[in-house]
Coordinates of C-alpha atoms and ligand atoms in Angstrom, one line a residue:
X4 CA 94.8 -63.5 3.6
X5 CA 98.2 -64.5 1.6
X6 CA 100.0 -67.4 1.7
X7 CA 97.9 -68.2 4.4
X8 CA 97.8 -65.4 6.6
X9 CA 96.3 -62.4 7.6
X10 CA 97.5 -59.0 6.5
X11 CA 97.9 -56.0 8.4
X12 CA 99.3 -52.5 5.9
X13 CA 99.3 -49.0 6.8
X14 CA 100.7 -46.6 6.0
X15 CA 102.3 -43.2 6.6
X16 CA 103.3 -40.0 4.6
X17 CA 106.0 -38.5 4.5
X18 CA 104.7 -34.7 4.9
X19 CA 106.5 -33.3 8.1
X20 CA 107.7 -34.1 11.3
X21 CA 105.2 -37.1 12.7
X22 CA 103.4 -35.7 15.2
X23 CA 102.3 -37.6 18.8
X24 CA 99.3 -38.2 16.9
X25 CA 100.3 -40.3 14.5
X26 CA 102.5 -41.9 16.7
X27 CA 99.1 -43.0 18.9
X28 CA 97.0 -42.9 16.5
X29 CA 98.9 -44.9 13.9
X30 CA 102.1 -46.4 14.2
X31 CA 102.3 -47.2 17.8
X32 CA 99.8 -50.1 17.0
X33 CA 101.5 -51.5 13.8
X34 CA 103.9 -53.5 15.1
X35 CA 100.9 -55.9 17.8
X36 CA 100.6 -57.3 13.5
X37 CA 104.0 -58.3 13.6
X38 CA 103.7 -61.9 14.6
X39 CA 100.8 -63.2 13.6
X40 CA 100.6 -60.9 10.2
X41 CA 102.0 -60.6 7.3
X42 CA 102.5 -56.5 7.6
X43 CA 103.1 -54.1 5.1
X44 CA 103.9 -50.4 5.9
X45 CA 104.5 -48.3 3.7
X46 CA 106.2 -44.5 3.5
X47 CA 103.8 -43.4 1.0
X48 CA 105.2 -40.8 -0.4
X49 CA 103.3 -40.3 -3.5
X50 CA 100.0 -39.7 -1.7
X51 CA 102.3 -36.4 0.2
X52 CA 102.5 -35.0 -3.5
X53 CA 98.9 -34.0 -3.1
X54 CA 100.4 -31.1 -1.1
X55 CA 102.8 -29.1 -2.5
X56 CA 106.2 -30.6 -0.8
X57 CA 109.7 -28.9 -1.3
X58 CA 111.9 -32.0 -3.1
X59 CA 115.1 -32.1 -0.8
X60 CA 112.6 -31.8 2.9
X61 CA 110.1 -34.6 0.9
X62 CA 113.2 -36.8 -0.2
X63 CA 115.0 -36.0 4.0
X64 CA 111.7 -37.1 5.3
X65 CA 110.8 -40.2 3.3
X66 CA 114.4 -41.6 5.0
X67 CA 112.9 -40.2 8.2
X68 CA 109.8 -41.8 8.4
X69 CA 111.4 -45.5 7.3
X70 CA 114.2 -44.3 11.0
X71 CA 110.7 -43.5 12.9
X72 CA 109.0 -46.9 11.3
X73 CA 112.3 -49.2 12.7
X74 CA 113.2 -46.9 15.9
X75 CA 109.6 -47.6 17.3
X76 CA 110.0 -51.2 17.1
X77 CA 109.1 -52.1 13.4
X78 CA 111.8 -54.6 13.1
X79 CA 112.4 -55.0 8.9
X80 CA 112.8 -59.3 9.4
X81 CA 109.5 -59.4 10.8
X82 CA 107.7 -56.4 8.5
X83 CA 107.9 -55.1 4.9
X84 CA 108.9 -51.7 5.5
X85 CA 109.2 -50.2 2.1
X86 CA 108.4 -46.5 -0.1
X87 CA 105.1 -46.0 -2.6
X88 CA 106.5 -44.7 -5.3
X89 CA 109.5 -48.0 -5.1
X90 CA 106.3 -50.4 -6.4
X91 CA 105.2 -48.7 -9.5
X92 CA 101.9 -51.4 -8.9
X93 CA 100.1 -49.0 -6.8
X94 CA 100.2 -45.9 -9.3
X95 CA 99.1 -49.0 -11.8
X96 CA 96.1 -50.4 -9.7
X97 CA 95.3 -46.5 -8.6
X98 CA 94.4 -45.9 -12.6
X99 CA 92.2 -49.2 -13.2
X100 CA 90.2 -48.6 -9.4
X101 CA 89.7 -45.3 -10.4
X102 CA 87.6 -46.4 -12.8
X103 CA 85.6 -48.4 -10.3
X104 CA 84.7 -45.4 -8.0
X105 CA 82.0 -42.5 -7.9
X106 CA 82.7 -38.9 -8.4
X107 CA 79.9 -38.4 -5.6
X108 CA 82.0 -40.3 -3.4
X109 CA 84.9 -39.0 -3.5
X110 CA 83.2 -35.8 -3.6
X111 CA 81.9 -36.5 0.5
X112 CA 85.5 -37.1 1.6
X113 CA 85.8 -35.0 4.3
X114 CA 89.8 -35.3 4.1
X115 CA 89.4 -33.3 0.0
X116 CA 87.2 -30.8 1.6
X117 CA 89.3 -29.8 4.9
X118 CA 92.7 -29.9 2.5
X119 CA 91.3 -28.4 -0.5
X120 CA 90.0 -25.5 2.0
X121 CA 93.4 -25.2 3.0
X122 CA 95.1 -25.4 0.0
X123 CA 93.0 -23.5 -1.9
X124 CA 95.7 -22.6 -4.6
X125 CA 96.4 -25.8 -4.8
X126 CA 93.3 -28.6 -5.3
X127 CA 94.9 -30.9 -7.9
X128 CA 92.7 -34.1 -8.9
X129 CA 95.7 -35.8 -7.1
X130 CA 93.8 -34.6 -4.2
X131 CA 90.9 -35.6 -5.0
X132 CA 91.8 -38.6 -6.4
X133 CA 93.7 -39.5 -3.2
X134 CA 91.3 -42.3 -1.4
X135 CA 91.5 -45.0 -5.2
X136 CA 95.3 -44.6 -4.5
X137 CA 95.0 -45.3 -0.8
X138 CA 92.2 -47.9 -1.8
X139 CA 94.7 -49.5 -3.6
X140 CA 97.9 -49.4 -1.6
X141 CA 95.3 -51.3 1.0
X142 CA 93.8 -53.6 -1.6
X143 CA 97.3 -54.7 -3.5
X144 CA 98.1 -56.8 -0.9
X145 CA 95.0 -58.7 0.2
X146 CA 94.5 -56.8 3.5
X147 CA 92.6 -57.5 6.9
X148 CA 93.2 -55.1 8.7
X149 CA 94.6 -51.2 8.7
X150 CA 95.2 -49.9 11.5
X151 CA 95.1 -45.9 11.4
X152 CA 93.8 -42.7 13.1
X153 CA 89.8 -42.3 13.3
X154 CA 90.4 -39.6 10.3
X155 CA 91.4 -42.1 7.6
X156 CA 88.2 -44.3 9.0
X157 CA 86.0 -43.0 6.2
X158 CA 89.0 -43.6 3.9
X159 CA 88.9 -47.2 4.7
X160 CA 84.8 -47.2 4.3
X161 CA 85.5 -46.2 0.7
X162 CA 87.6 -48.9 0.3
X163 CA 85.4 -51.7 1.4
X164 CA 83.1 -50.1 -0.6
X165 CA 85.7 -50.0 -3.8
X166 CA 86.6 -54.0 -3.4
X167 CA 82.6 -54.8 -3.0
X168 CA 81.7 -53.5 -6.5
X169 CA 84.8 -54.9 -7.7
X170 CA 84.2 -58.5 -6.3
X171 CA 80.4 -57.8 -7.4
X172 CA 82.0 -57.7 -11.0
X173 CA 84.7 -60.0 -10.3
X174 CA 84.1 -62.0 -7.4
X175 CA 87.0 -63.5 -5.5
X176 CA 89.2 -60.0 -6.6
X177 CA 90.4 -58.9 -2.8
X178 CA 90.3 -59.2 0.1
X179 CA 87.6 -56.2 2.1
X180 CA 89.4 -54.5 4.8
X181 CA 88.4 -53.9 8.2
X182 CA 89.7 -50.4 9.6
X183 CA 91.5 -50.9 13.2
X184 CA 91.2 -48.1 15.3
X185 CA 92.6 -47.6 18.9
X186 CA 90.0 -47.2 21.4
X187 CA 91.9 -44.7 22.9
X188 CA 94.1 -41.9 20.5
X189 CA 92.5 -42.3 17.4
X190 CA 91.9 -38.7 17.6
X191 CA 94.8 -37.1 19.3
X192 CA 93.5 -33.1 19.7
X193 CA 95.8 -29.8 19.0
X194 CA 97.1 -28.5 21.7
X195 CA 96.7 -24.9 20.7
X196 CA 93.2 -25.9 19.3
X197 CA 91.5 -28.5 21.1
X198 CA 88.7 -28.9 18.6
X199 CA 91.1 -29.3 15.7
X200 CA 93.2 -32.6 14.8
X201 CA 96.5 -32.8 15.7
X202 CA 98.0 -32.6 12.3
X203 CA 102.0 -33.0 11.4
X204 CA 101.6 -30.0 8.6
X205 CA 100.2 -27.4 10.9
X206 CA 102.3 -24.5 10.8
X207 CA 102.0 -23.6 14.5
X208 CA 104.5 -25.8 16.5
X209 CA 102.9 -25.0 19.7
X210 CA 99.5 -27.0 18.4
X211 CA 101.9 -30.3 17.7
X212 CA 103.9 -32.2 20.2
X213 CA 106.5 -33.9 17.1
X214 CA 107.7 -37.6 17.8
X215 CA 111.5 -36.4 18.1
X216 CA 110.6 -33.1 20.1
X217 CA 113.8 -33.0 22.8
X218 CA 112.6 -33.2 26.6
X219 CA 112.6 -29.8 27.4
X220 CA 110.7 -29.2 24.1
X221 CA 108.1 -31.0 24.9
X222 CA 107.4 -30.7 28.7
X223 CA 107.3 -27.1 27.4
X224 CA 104.6 -27.5 24.8
X225 CA 102.3 -29.4 27.0
X226 CA 102.9 -26.0 29.7
X227 CA 102.1 -24.1 27.0
X228 CA 98.5 -26.5 25.8
X229 CA 95.3 -24.4 26.0
X230 CA 93.5 -25.5 28.7
X231 CA 89.3 -24.9 29.4
X232 CA 87.7 -22.4 32.0
X233 CA 87.4 -24.4 35.7
X234 CA 90.2 -26.0 36.4
X235 CA 88.9 -29.2 37.3
X236 CA 91.0 -32.6 35.3
X237 CA 88.0 -33.9 34.2
X238 CA 86.6 -35.2 30.4
X239 CA 83.9 -33.4 28.9
X240 CA 82.3 -32.1 26.3
X241 CA 82.9 -28.6 27.4
X242 CA 86.5 -29.6 28.3
X243 CA 88.0 -30.4 24.8
X244 CA 91.7 -29.6 26.1
X245 CA 91.8 -31.4 28.9
X246 CA 89.7 -34.3 27.6
X247 CA 93.0 -34.3 24.7
X248 CA 95.6 -34.1 27.6
X249 CA 93.8 -37.0 29.7
X250 CA 93.5 -39.2 26.3
X251 CA 97.5 -38.0 26.0
X252 CA 98.3 -38.9 29.6
X253 CA 96.5 -42.2 29.6
X254 CA 97.8 -44.5 26.5
X255 CA 101.4 -42.7 27.5
X256 CA 101.2 -44.4 31.1
X257 CA 99.2 -47.0 29.8
X258 CA 96.2 -45.9 33.1
X259 CA 92.9 -45.3 32.6
X260 CA 90.8 -42.3 32.1
X261 CA 89.1 -42.9 35.4
X262 CA 92.6 -42.9 36.9
X263 CA 94.1 -40.0 35.8
X264 CA 91.0 -38.2 36.9
X265 CA 91.1 -40.1 40.2
X266 CA 95.3 -39.1 40.2
X267 CA 94.8 -35.1 39.6
X268 CA 91.4 -34.7 42.0
X269 CA 92.4 -31.8 43.6
X270 CA 95.7 -30.9 41.9
X271 CA 95.7 -27.7 39.9
X272 CA 95.8 -27.9 35.8
X273 CA 99.9 -26.7 35.5
X274 CA 101.1 -29.9 37.7
X275 CA 99.0 -32.2 35.7
X276 CA 100.2 -30.2 31.9
X277 CA 104.0 -30.7 33.7
X278 CA 103.2 -34.2 34.4
X279 CA 101.9 -35.1 31.1
X280 CA 105.2 -33.8 29.6
X281 CA 107.0 -35.5 31.2
X282 CA 105.1 -39.0 30.2
X283 CA 105.4 -38.2 27.2
X284 CA 109.0 -37.0 26.8
X285 CA 109.9 -40.4 29.0
X286 CA 107.9 -42.7 27.1
X287 CA 110.2 -41.4 23.9
X288 CA 113.1 -40.8 25.1
X289 CA 113.8 -44.3 23.1
X290 CA 112.8 -43.7 20.4
X291 CA 114.7 -40.5 19.4
X292 CA 117.9 -42.4 20.3
X293 CA 117.0 -45.1 18.2
X294 CA 116.1 -43.6 15.6
X295 CA 119.4 -40.8 15.9
X296 CA 121.4 -44.1 15.7
X297 CA 119.6 -45.3 12.8
X298 CA 119.4 -41.8 10.5
X299 CA 123.2 -41.9 10.7
X300 CA 123.5 -44.8 8.5
X301 CA 121.6 -44.4 5.2
X302 CA 123.2 -46.8 3.7
X303 CA 120.9 -49.4 6.4
X304 CA 118.1 -47.4 5.5
X305 CA 118.3 -48.1 1.4
X306 CA 119.1 -51.7 2.2
X307 CA 115.4 -51.8 4.0
X308 CA 114.1 -50.1 1.3
X309 CA 115.3 -52.1 -1.7
X310 CA 114.0 -55.3 0.4
X311 CA 111.2 -53.8 1.4
X312 CA 110.4 -52.6 -2.1
X313 CA 111.3 -56.1 -3.7
X314 CA 108.5 -57.7 -1.0
X315 CA 105.8 -55.6 -1.8
X316 CA 106.5 -55.8 -5.4
X317 CA 106.1 -58.7 -5.4
X318 CA 103.1 -59.5 -3.4
X319 CA 101.6 -56.9 -5.2
X320 CA 102.4 -58.0 -8.6
X321 CA 100.2 -60.8 -8.2
X322 CA 97.2 -58.7 -7.1
X323 CA 97.8 -56.5 -9.7
X324 CA 98.2 -59.4 -12.2
X325 CA 94.5 -61.3 -11.5
X326 CA 92.5 -57.7 -12.0
X327 CA 94.1 -57.2 -15.2
X328 CA 93.3 -60.2 -16.3
X329 CA 90.2 -60.5 -14.7
X330 CA 89.5 -56.9 -16.1
X331 CA 90.4 -58.1 -20.0
X332 CA 93.6 -56.7 -20.3
X333 CA 96.2 -58.8 -22.4
X334 CA 98.7 -60.0 -19.8
X335 CA 102.2 -61.0 -21.3
Ligands
AQP24 N1 95.8 -36.1 15.1 C1 95.8 -37.4 14.7 N2 95.6 -38.7 16.0 C2 95.1 -39.7 16.1 N3 95.8 -40.7 14.4 C3 95.7 -39.4 13.7 N4 96.8 -39.9 12.5 C4 96.9 -38.7 11.8 N5 96.7 -37.2 13.2 C5 96.4 -38.3 13.8 C6 96.8 -41.0 11.6 O1 98.6 -40.9 11.1 C7 98.5 -41.7 10.4 C8 99.5 -41.3 9.2 O2 98.7 -40.2 8.8 P1 99.1 -39.5 7.1 O3 100.5 -39.4 7.3 O4 98.2 -40.6 6.9 O5 98.4 -38.0 6.7 P2 97.0 -37.6 7.8 O6 96.4 -38.3 8.3 O7 96.6 -36.7 6.7 O8 97.9 -36.3 8.8 P3 98.1 -35.4 9.5 O9 99.5 -35.9 10.7 O10 97.3 -35.0 9.5 O11 99.2 -35.2 8.4 P4 98.5 -33.8 7.2 O12 99.4 -33.0 8.3 O13 100.1 -34.0 6.2 O14 97.7 -34.0 7.0 C9 97.0 -42.0 9.8 O15 96.8 -43.7 10.5 C10 95.8 -41.0 10.6 O16 94.8 -41.5 10.8

């Protein structure tokens, strides 16, 4: 809670062009909190450098991710939209919380295991302690809810453990946050390998649908999506490809998975895949349009960044100075 209001916090790394996984699992749900909560949505560039980034691309994607936040409907007047590295309190609290998080806890994080397997030549300490920085992001704002996709659930659970541990030693320091994962869309799978999560850094372009892909590209990617043996359009553990497409269609049209199965009963995969592509392209068209308008006005995006950084830093400083006082650092 901050100023008597509940708080929603989440972040997205500017580590690639955002996918419909990032959109359906996380960003689309951020706006739900805009009216009644204090909301902080960060472009978490410090997280992105846990894997090697091209500096010019990282900078460009930072603007792009912010533009996308606004394009999906996050009004900068109602939400604090900011860039993580503009608020030094994140890195400062992360150092402190590193001393309240156990090596064994971090070793169990599945994302660390996945990413260190994928980047075997760069298993840096930041990749290992990434979840502590994420805990700092969340705890700095006394966050109540964290809207995320299911891959981040383990990190929010770790955040809760760190907060509980810290609060036991120094009572009433942090709000203990709850993860909020959408029932449908919390884990969108790759179109090329449906047993794998769709990831923005996937090098296989046919595996991902980007929020900013044009209509023809979206439809073509869905037409190429890997489907399963048989021809029935129904969800089943032995049909990961079709099950994923049913989820995506359901998220973009608002129909339940049962309604989707009934609608396509007796119809073929080809027809279904085209329908999913069209529904996705229709839903994303207004986002794309707004995004390109925003991106043309860098000055405006920088104003939003500055205003967001000011507000975020104000609240972050409050928590950080409380933490410093409690642990025995001298506050001048
Ligand atoms: N496939 C997905 N389905 C549903 N939600 C997803 N998210 C990511 N992939 C899916 C959610 O998007 C938010 C932002 O993610 P992130 O930028 O913090 O990084 P990530 O979770 O590591 O996502 P990516 O796309 O896989 O990025 P890279 O390739 O850079 O590692 C989070 O809430 C996440 O759960």
